Coordinates of C-alpha atoms in Angstrom, one line a residue:
M1 CA 14.8 -73.1 124.7
T2 CA 18.4 -74.2 125.0
E3 CA 21.4 -74.9 122.9
P4 CA 22.4 -78.5 122.0
H5 CA 24.3 -80.4 124.7
P6 CA 26.9 -83.1 124.4
L7 CA 25.5 -86.7 124.6
E8 CA 27.7 -87.5 127.5
Y9 CA 25.7 -85.0 129.6
L10 CA 22.7 -87.3 129.2
T11 CA 23.0 -89.3 132.4
F12 CA 24.8 -86.7 134.6
E13 CA 23.2 -86.0 138.0
G14 CA 24.7 -84.0 140.8
E15 CA 25.7 -80.5 141.9
I16 CA 27.5 -78.1 139.5
P17 CA 29.7 -75.7 141.6
Q18 CA 28.8 -72.1 141.8
G19 CA 30.7 -70.0 139.2
E20 CA 30.7 -72.8 136.6
Y21 CA 28.3 -72.9 133.7
G22 CA 24.9 -74.4 134.7
A23 CA 25.7 -74.0 138.4
G24 CA 23.2 -75.7 140.7
S25 CA 21.5 -79.1 141.1
M26 CA 21.1 -81.3 138.1
T27 CA 18.5 -84.1 138.2
V28 CA 17.5 -86.5 135.4
W29 CA 13.7 -86.6 135.2
D30 CA 13.6 -89.4 132.6
I31 CA 15.5 -90.7 129.6
G32 CA 13.8 -92.1 126.4
T33 CA 13.0 -91.6 122.8
V34 CA 10.5 -89.7 120.7
M35 CA 8.5 -90.8 117.6
L36 CA 8.0 -87.5 115.7
E37 CA 4.7 -86.6 113.9
K38 CA 5.6 -83.0 113.1
W39 CA 8.8 -80.9 113.2
R40 CA 8.5 -77.2 112.3
D41 CA 10.3 -74.1 113.6
D42 CA 7.2 -73.2 115.7
E43 CA 5.6 -76.6 116.5
V44 CA 6.8 -80.1 117.4
I45 CA 4.5 -83.0 118.0
G46 CA 5.6 -86.5 119.0
T47 CA 5.0 -89.5 121.3
F48 CA 7.7 -89.4 124.0
T49 CA 8.5 -92.7 125.7
G50 CA 10.5 -92.9 128.9
R51 CA 12.5 -95.7 130.4
A52 CA 11.0 -98.6 132.3
G53 CA 10.1 -97.5 135.8
G54 CA 10.6 -93.8 134.8
R55 CA 8.3 -90.9 135.5
L56 CA 7.2 -90.1 132.0
G57 CA 5.7 -93.4 130.8
S58 CA 4.5 -92.7 127.2
A59 CA 2.9 -89.4 126.4
R60 CA 1.9 -87.6 123.2
L61 CA 3.2 -84.0 123.6
A62 CA 3.1 -80.8 121.5
L63 CA 5.6 -78.1 121.9
I64 CA 4.3 -74.8 120.5
R65 CA 6.3 -71.6 120.3
T66 CA 4.2 -68.8 121.6
E67 CA 6.6 -65.9 121.1
G68 CA 10.3 -64.9 120.5
E69 CA 13.0 -66.4 118.3
G70 CA 16.0 -68.7 119.0
E71 CA 17.2 -68.9 122.6
K72 CA 14.8 -66.0 123.6
S73 CA 11.7 -67.9 122.4
Q74 CA 9.0 -69.2 124.8
W75 CA 7.2 -72.5 124.3
L76 CA 4.1 -74.1 125.6
L77 CA 4.4 -77.8 126.4
H78 CA 1.0 -79.4 126.1
R79 CA 0.0 -83.0 126.7
M80 CA -2.4 -84.3 124.0
P81 CA -4.7 -87.3 123.6
D82 CA -3.1 -90.3 122.0
A83 CA -3.6 -90.3 118.3
G84 CA -6.8 -92.1 117.3
A85 CA -7.8 -92.7 121.0
P86 CA -11.5 -92.3 121.9
R87 CA -12.3 -89.2 123.8
T88 CA -14.0 -90.6 126.8
K89 CA -14.3 -88.7 130.0
Q90 CA -11.9 -91.0 131.8
H91 CA -9.4 -90.7 128.9
T92 CA -9.5 -86.9 128.6
R93 CA -9.2 -86.3 132.3
Q94 CA -6.0 -88.4 132.3
R95 CA -4.6 -86.8 129.2
T96 CA -5.6 -83.1 129.5
N97 CA -5.0 -82.3 133.2
P98 CA -1.2 -81.9 132.9
H99 CA -1.2 -78.6 130.9
L100 CA 2.6 -78.4 131.4
S101 CA 4.5 -75.2 131.1
Q102 CA 7.5 -73.5 132.7
R103 CA 5.1 -72.0 135.3
T104 CA 3.2 -75.2 136.2
S105 CA 6.4 -77.4 136.3
Q106 CA 8.1 -75.1 138.8
P107 CA 5.7 -74.5 141.7
A108 CA 8.5 -73.2 144.0
L109 CA 9.1 -70.3 141.6
Q110 CA 5.4 -69.6 141.3
D111 CA 4.9 -69.4 145.0
A112 CA 7.7 -66.8 145.4
P113 CA 6.3 -63.3 146.1
E114 CA 7.8 -61.7 143.0
H115 CA 6.4 -64.4 140.8
A116 CA 3.0 -64.3 142.5
H117 CA 2.9 -60.5 141.9
E118 CA 3.8 -61.1 138.2
A119 CA 1.1 -63.7 137.8
A120 CA -1.5 -61.4 139.4
R121 CA -0.5 -58.6 137.1
E122 CA -0.7 -60.9 134.0
R123 CA -4.2 -62.0 135.1
G124 CA -5.2 -58.4 135.5
D125 CA -4.0 -57.6 132.0
A126 CA -5.9 -60.7 130.7
A127 CA -9.1 -59.4 132.3
R128 CA -8.9 -56.2 130.2
I129 CA -8.6 -58.1 126.9
R130 CA -11.1 -56.6 124.4
P131 CA -12.7 -59.2 122.0
M132 CA -11.6 -59.4 118.3
L133 CA -14.4 -58.3 116.0
A134 CA -15.7 -59.5 112.7
E135 CA -16.4 -57.4 109.6
T136 CA -19.6 -57.8 107.5
G137 CA -18.9 -60.0 104.5
T138 CA -20.3 -62.0 101.6
P139 CA -20.1 -65.7 100.8
G140 CA -17.7 -64.8 98.0
L141 CA -15.3 -63.0 100.3
A142 CA -15.6 -65.8 102.9
R143 CA -14.7 -68.5 100.4
A144 CA -11.5 -66.5 99.6
L145 CA -10.4 -66.5 103.2
S146 CA -9.2 -70.1 103.2
T147 CA -9.4 -73.5 101.6
P148 CA -11.1 -75.5 103.0
S149 CA -13.4 -72.8 104.5
W150 CA -13.9 -72.5 108.3
A151 CA -17.3 -71.4 109.5
E152 CA -18.9 -71.2 112.9
V153 CA -22.5 -70.6 113.9
K154 CA -23.4 -67.0 114.8
W155 CA -24.9 -67.4 118.2
D156 CA -27.0 -64.3 118.7
G157 CA -26.0 -63.8 122.3
I158 CA -23.8 -61.3 124.0
R159 CA -20.0 -61.5 123.8
A160 CA -18.1 -62.3 127.0
I161 CA -14.4 -62.7 127.7
G162 CA -13.8 -65.4 130.4
T163 CA -10.8 -65.4 132.7
W164 CA -10.1 -68.6 134.6
A165 CA -7.8 -68.1 137.6
D166 CA -7.7 -69.3 141.2
D167 CA -10.2 -72.1 140.2
R168 CA -13.0 -69.6 139.3
L169 CA -14.3 -68.0 136.1
T170 CA -14.7 -64.3 135.8
L171 CA -16.8 -62.9 132.9
R172 CA -16.5 -59.4 131.3
A173 CA -18.7 -57.9 128.6
R174 CA -17.3 -56.4 125.4
S175 CA -17.3 -53.0 127.2
G176 CA -15.1 -54.4 130.0
T177 CA -17.9 -54.5 132.6
D178 CA -17.7 -57.3 135.1
I179 CA -20.8 -59.5 134.6
T180 CA -19.7 -62.5 136.6
G181 CA -22.5 -62.1 139.2
R182 CA -25.2 -62.0 136.6
Y183 CA -24.7 -65.6 135.4
P184 CA -24.1 -67.8 138.5
E185 CA -24.9 -71.0 136.6
L186 CA -21.7 -70.3 134.6
T187 CA -19.4 -68.9 137.2
S188 CA -20.2 -70.7 140.5
P189 CA -17.4 -73.0 141.7
S190 CA -19.6 -76.1 141.1
S191 CA -20.4 -75.1 137.5
L192 CA -17.0 -75.3 135.9
S193 CA -13.5 -76.8 136.5
L194 CA -10.7 -76.4 134.0
P195 CA -7.4 -78.3 134.0
A196 CA -5.2 -75.2 133.9
S197 CA -3.7 -72.7 136.3
D198 CA -5.0 -69.8 134.2
A199 CA -6.8 -69.3 130.9
V200 CA -8.6 -66.6 128.9
V201 CA -11.4 -67.7 126.6
D202 CA -13.7 -65.9 124.2
G203 CA -17.3 -66.8 123.6
E204 CA -21.0 -65.8 123.8
I205 CA -23.6 -66.1 126.5
V206 CA -26.6 -67.5 124.9
A207 CA -30.2 -68.2 125.9
F208 CA -32.2 -70.8 123.9
D209 CA -35.9 -71.0 123.1
A210 CA -38.2 -74.0 123.5
Q211 CA -37.0 -75.4 120.2
G212 CA -33.4 -75.2 121.2
R213 CA -32.5 -72.1 119.0
P214 CA -30.6 -69.1 120.3
S215 CA -33.0 -66.4 121.3
F216 CA -31.7 -62.8 121.8
S217 CA -35.1 -61.7 123.0
R218 CA -35.1 -64.3 125.8
L219 CA -31.6 -63.2 126.8
Q220 CA -33.0 -59.7 127.3
D221 CA -34.7 -61.1 130.5
R222 CA -31.3 -61.8 132.0
M223 CA -28.8 -59.4 130.7
H224 CA -30.0 -56.3 132.7
L225 CA -30.5 -57.9 136.1
T226 CA -28.1 -57.0 138.9
R227 CA -29.9 -58.0 142.1
A228 CA -29.1 -61.5 143.4
R229 CA -32.7 -62.4 144.2
E230 CA -33.9 -61.3 140.7
I231 CA -31.0 -63.1 139.0
E232 CA -31.7 -66.4 140.9
R233 CA -35.4 -66.3 140.1
E234 CA -34.9 -65.5 136.4
A235 CA -32.0 -68.0 136.0
A236 CA -34.5 -70.8 136.8
R237 CA -36.9 -69.5 134.0
T238 CA -34.2 -68.5 131.5
P239 CA -31.0 -70.5 131.8
V240 CA -28.0 -69.6 129.7
R241 CA -24.9 -71.3 128.3
Y242 CA -21.4 -70.0 127.6
V243 CA -20.5 -71.0 124.0
L244 CA -16.7 -70.9 123.6
F245 CA -14.9 -70.4 120.3
D246 CA -11.4 -69.1 121.1
L247 CA -8.5 -69.4 123.6
M248 CA -6.1 -66.4 124.0
R249 CA -4.1 -67.4 127.0
L250 CA -3.2 -70.7 128.7
D251 CA -1.0 -71.5 131.7
G252 CA 0.8 -68.1 131.6
H253 CA 1.3 -68.2 127.8
D254 CA -0.1 -65.6 125.4
L255 CA -1.6 -67.6 122.5
S256 CA -2.8 -64.6 120.4
R257 CA 0.0 -65.0 117.8
L258 CA -0.8 -68.7 117.3
P259 CA -3.0 -69.5 114.3
L260 CA -6.7 -70.1 115.0
R261 CA -6.5 -73.8 114.2
Q262 CA -3.9 -74.3 117.0
R263 CA -5.8 -72.2 119.5
R264 CA -8.9 -74.1 118.7
E265 CA -7.2 -77.5 119.2
L266 CA -5.9 -76.3 122.6
L267 CA -9.4 -75.0 123.5
E268 CA -10.9 -78.4 122.7
Q269 CA -8.3 -80.2 124.8
L270 CA -8.9 -77.7 127.7
T271 CA -12.6 -78.3 127.7
A272 CA -12.7 -82.0 126.7
D273 CA -14.1 -83.0 130.1
V274 CA -16.4 -80.0 130.6
T275 CA -20.2 -80.4 130.2
A276 CA -23.0 -77.8 129.9
P277 CA -23.6 -75.0 130.6
V278 CA -20.2 -74.4 129.0
Q279 CA -19.6 -75.9 125.6
V280 CA -17.4 -75.7 122.5
P281 CA -19.5 -76.4 119.4
P282 CA -18.0 -77.9 116.2
V283 CA -16.9 -75.9 113.2
F284 CA -17.9 -76.4 109.6
D285 CA -15.3 -76.9 106.9
D286 CA -18.0 -76.3 104.2
L287 CA -19.3 -72.8 104.1
D288 CA -22.4 -73.7 102.0
A289 CA -23.3 -76.4 104.4
A290 CA -22.9 -74.0 107.4
L291 CA -25.2 -71.4 105.8
A292 CA -27.8 -74.1 104.8
V293 CA -27.9 -75.5 108.4
S294 CA -28.1 -72.1 110.0
A295 CA -30.9 -71.1 107.7
R296 CA -32.8 -74.3 108.2
Y297 CA -32.9 -73.9 111.9
G298 CA -33.7 -70.2 111.8
L299 CA -30.3 -69.0 113.1
E300 CA -28.9 -65.5 112.6
G301 CA -26.1 -66.6 110.3
V302 CA -22.4 -67.8 110.4
V303 CA -19.0 -66.3 111.0
A304 CA -16.3 -67.4 108.5
K305 CA -12.8 -67.3 109.8
D306 CA -9.2 -67.7 108.5
P307 CA -7.8 -70.7 110.4
E308 CA -4.3 -69.3 110.0
S309 CA -5.2 -65.9 111.6
G310 CA -4.0 -64.7 115.0
Y311 CA -6.2 -63.1 117.6
R312 CA -6.2 -59.3 117.5
P313 CA -7.8 -58.0 120.7
G314 CA -10.1 -55.1 120.2
A315 CA -9.6 -55.0 116.4
R316 CA -12.1 -55.4 113.7
S317 CA -10.5 -57.8 111.2
S318 CA -11.4 -59.1 107.7
S319 CA -9.9 -62.5 108.9
W320 CA -13.4 -62.9 110.5
L321 CA -16.4 -62.3 108.4
K322 CA -20.0 -62.3 109.6
L323 CA -22.6 -63.6 107.1
K324 CA -26.2 -62.9 108.2
H325 CA -29.5 -64.3 106.9
T326 CA -31.4 -61.3 108.2
R327 CA -30.3 -57.7 108.2
T328 CA -29.7 -56.2 111.6
Q329 CA -28.4 -52.8 112.7
E330 CA -27.1 -51.4 116.0
A331 CA -28.3 -47.9 116.7
V332 CA -28.2 -45.2 119.4
I333 CA -31.5 -44.2 121.0
V334 CA -31.9 -40.4 120.7
G335 CA -35.6 -39.9 121.4
I336 CA -39.0 -41.3 122.3
R337 CA -42.3 -40.8 120.6
P338 CA -45.2 -41.3 123.1
G339 CA -47.6 -44.1 122.6
R340 CA -51.3 -43.9 121.6
G341 CA -54.2 -46.2 122.0
N342 CA -53.2 -49.3 123.9
R343 CA -49.7 -47.9 124.2
S344 CA -50.9 -44.7 125.8
G345 CA -48.8 -43.6 128.7
T346 CA -45.7 -45.6 127.5
I347 CA -43.3 -45.7 124.5
G348 CA -44.8 -45.6 121.1
S349 CA -41.6 -45.7 119.1
L350 CA -37.9 -45.0 119.5
L351 CA -35.9 -42.5 117.4
L352 CA -32.6 -43.9 116.3
A353 CA -29.2 -42.7 115.0
V354 CA -25.8 -44.0 114.0
P355 CA -22.5 -42.1 114.3
D356 CA -20.9 -40.9 111.0
Q357 CA -17.1 -41.3 110.6
D358 CA -16.6 -37.9 112.2
G359 CA -18.5 -39.0 115.3
S360 CA -21.6 -36.9 114.7
L361 CA -24.9 -38.6 114.9
R362 CA -27.0 -39.2 111.8
Y363 CA -30.8 -39.9 112.1
V364 CA -31.8 -43.3 110.6
G365 CA -35.5 -43.5 111.5
R366 CA -37.7 -45.0 114.2
V367 CA -38.8 -48.4 115.4
G368 CA -42.2 -49.1 116.9
T369 CA -42.7 -52.8 116.7
G370 CA -41.1 -55.9 118.3
F371 CA -41.5 -54.7 121.9
T372 CA -42.9 -56.8 124.7
D373 CA -44.6 -55.2 127.7
R374 CA -41.6 -56.1 129.8
M375 CA -39.2 -54.5 127.3
L376 CA -41.3 -51.3 127.3
R377 CA -41.3 -51.0 131.1
D378 CA -37.5 -51.6 131.2
L379 CA -36.9 -49.1 128.4
A380 CA -39.0 -46.4 130.1
A381 CA -37.1 -46.9 133.4
R382 CA -33.7 -46.7 131.7
L383 CA -34.5 -43.7 129.4
E384 CA -36.2 -41.6 132.1
P385 CA -32.9 -40.4 133.7
L386 CA -31.5 -39.6 130.3
R387 CA -34.2 -37.0 129.3
A388 CA -32.8 -33.9 127.5
S389 CA -34.4 -30.6 126.6
S390 CA -33.1 -30.6 123.0
P391 CA -32.1 -33.2 120.4
G392 CA -28.5 -34.4 120.3
L393 CA -28.4 -34.3 116.5
A394 CA -29.7 -32.4 113.5
G395 CA -31.8 -33.6 110.5
V396 CA -34.7 -35.3 112.3
P397 CA -37.8 -34.9 110.0
S398 CA -40.4 -32.5 111.5
A399 CA -43.1 -35.3 111.4
D400 CA -40.9 -37.4 113.8
A401 CA -39.6 -34.5 115.8
S402 CA -43.0 -32.8 116.4
D403 CA -43.9 -34.7 119.6
A404 CA -40.5 -36.3 120.4
Q405 CA -39.1 -36.5 123.9
W406 CA -35.3 -36.3 123.6
V407 CA -32.8 -38.4 125.5
R408 CA -29.0 -38.3 125.8
P409 CA -27.5 -40.7 123.3
E410 CA -26.1 -43.2 125.8
L411 CA -28.1 -46.5 125.1
V412 CA -27.5 -48.8 122.1
G413 CA -30.2 -51.1 120.7
E414 CA -30.5 -53.5 117.8
V415 CA -33.2 -53.8 115.1
E416 CA -34.0 -56.1 112.2
F417 CA -34.9 -54.3 109.0
A418 CA -35.7 -54.9 105.4
N419 CA -33.3 -52.4 103.7
W420 CA -32.0 -48.9 103.6
S421 CA -33.9 -46.1 101.8
P422 CA -32.0 -43.9 99.4
G423 CA -32.0 -41.3 102.1
G424 CA -30.4 -43.6 104.6
I425 CA -33.5 -44.5 106.7
L426 CA -34.2 -48.0 108.0
R427 CA -37.2 -49.6 106.3
H428 CA -39.6 -51.9 108.2
A429 CA -37.5 -51.8 111.4
R430 CA -38.4 -54.2 114.2
W431 CA -36.9 -54.0 117.7
R432 CA -34.7 -56.8 118.9
G433 CA -33.4 -55.5 122.2
L434 CA -30.9 -53.3 124.1
R435 CA -27.2 -53.9 123.7
P436 CA -25.6 -52.9 127.0
D437 CA -22.4 -54.6 125.9
K438 CA -22.0 -52.0 123.1
D439 CA -20.7 -48.4 123.4
P440 CA -22.5 -45.8 121.3
R441 CA -19.1 -44.8 119.8
E442 CA -18.6 -48.3 118.5
V443 CA -21.8 -48.4 116.4
R444 CA -21.3 -48.4 112.6
Q445 CA -23.8 -48.6 109.8
E446 CA -23.9 -52.2 108.4
T447 CA -23.6 -52.4 104.6

């Protein structure tokens, strides 16, 4: 951002002596005209055309203010596809590679030690970004968010923040755990290349069933593995994709204050030449259509979002509302009831609780269906080190507590259920899987 300059400065090139205003070398990069599409205080879009034989040629550029006011403001200069041009791979590669900014247009500064240190610090800060969270809503509340409505499929995977830096993608779970090594098909150098020096994206890691629908139960076979050989073997049987829906940082610029519609446009430009296993699915501008499509294909539901909303890391916001077709509840595992019959020697059911507002655990019932043999073996191995001599909560009915084996409340799982009883107990609960990406303190009862 700079103040207006006299027109006679337009063609000046040369050295301005030290001690004078603007001291240093002045070079004219190109001279030309701009045909404006949009002119606002925070966004300018136009087609810039340079002189014959100049460096610019013709380019459609967007200047987006990312923070600050007046001469202290900072702007992102982004090269966009020509209006109405087909988005072929050849075209998008040509148009989206130059994600221009102060940092990318001045490589000499970026290579200086102090700037390298600053860039590394900023990437470290980006790696600790916590995802923005949605509240539970209703179609009526969602329709009031915006007109037209904005809805995205709820992908039934695990949330992951992706940090692109030094030509590689790092993945972190919602808890902040580094899960890069668990998904080599997403993070190996041959899997992904983005036309940016750095970026931070938000999305979900999703496994699909034979019908091409998101399957949380299939993802269970991948999300707990940490040994390279096991990961490689299971990746061949259960491949995953990284479904992206937001962009919080690009080429050194914090985009969290930008409206979602602008972040989404930049995300689509950034990934225009990227193919599976990383994808950016379309959004719906008709909430009823989104709900109908997700129900028809047996999906979990949709997330309605306000396209004018900023990104609030780590916050649960009513600007995002999740609308589910089936009721699900996250819960903390507090005990085990031993199995009988064909379950003898393993887990019969799990005792569950959710934290109240004061942090104390409240018993919400048990779940004994929905387990596969593999799930039961994995649960037994994970719960064995957590065995406790007494319950970590009060109020467990004597019928459930009589033969219970207690565990420390450190693991979170998810169940489907029909409804809540008047006493606050889950009715007809069915196990969906562990949620290692969730902290027990974050669990809340769904309305």
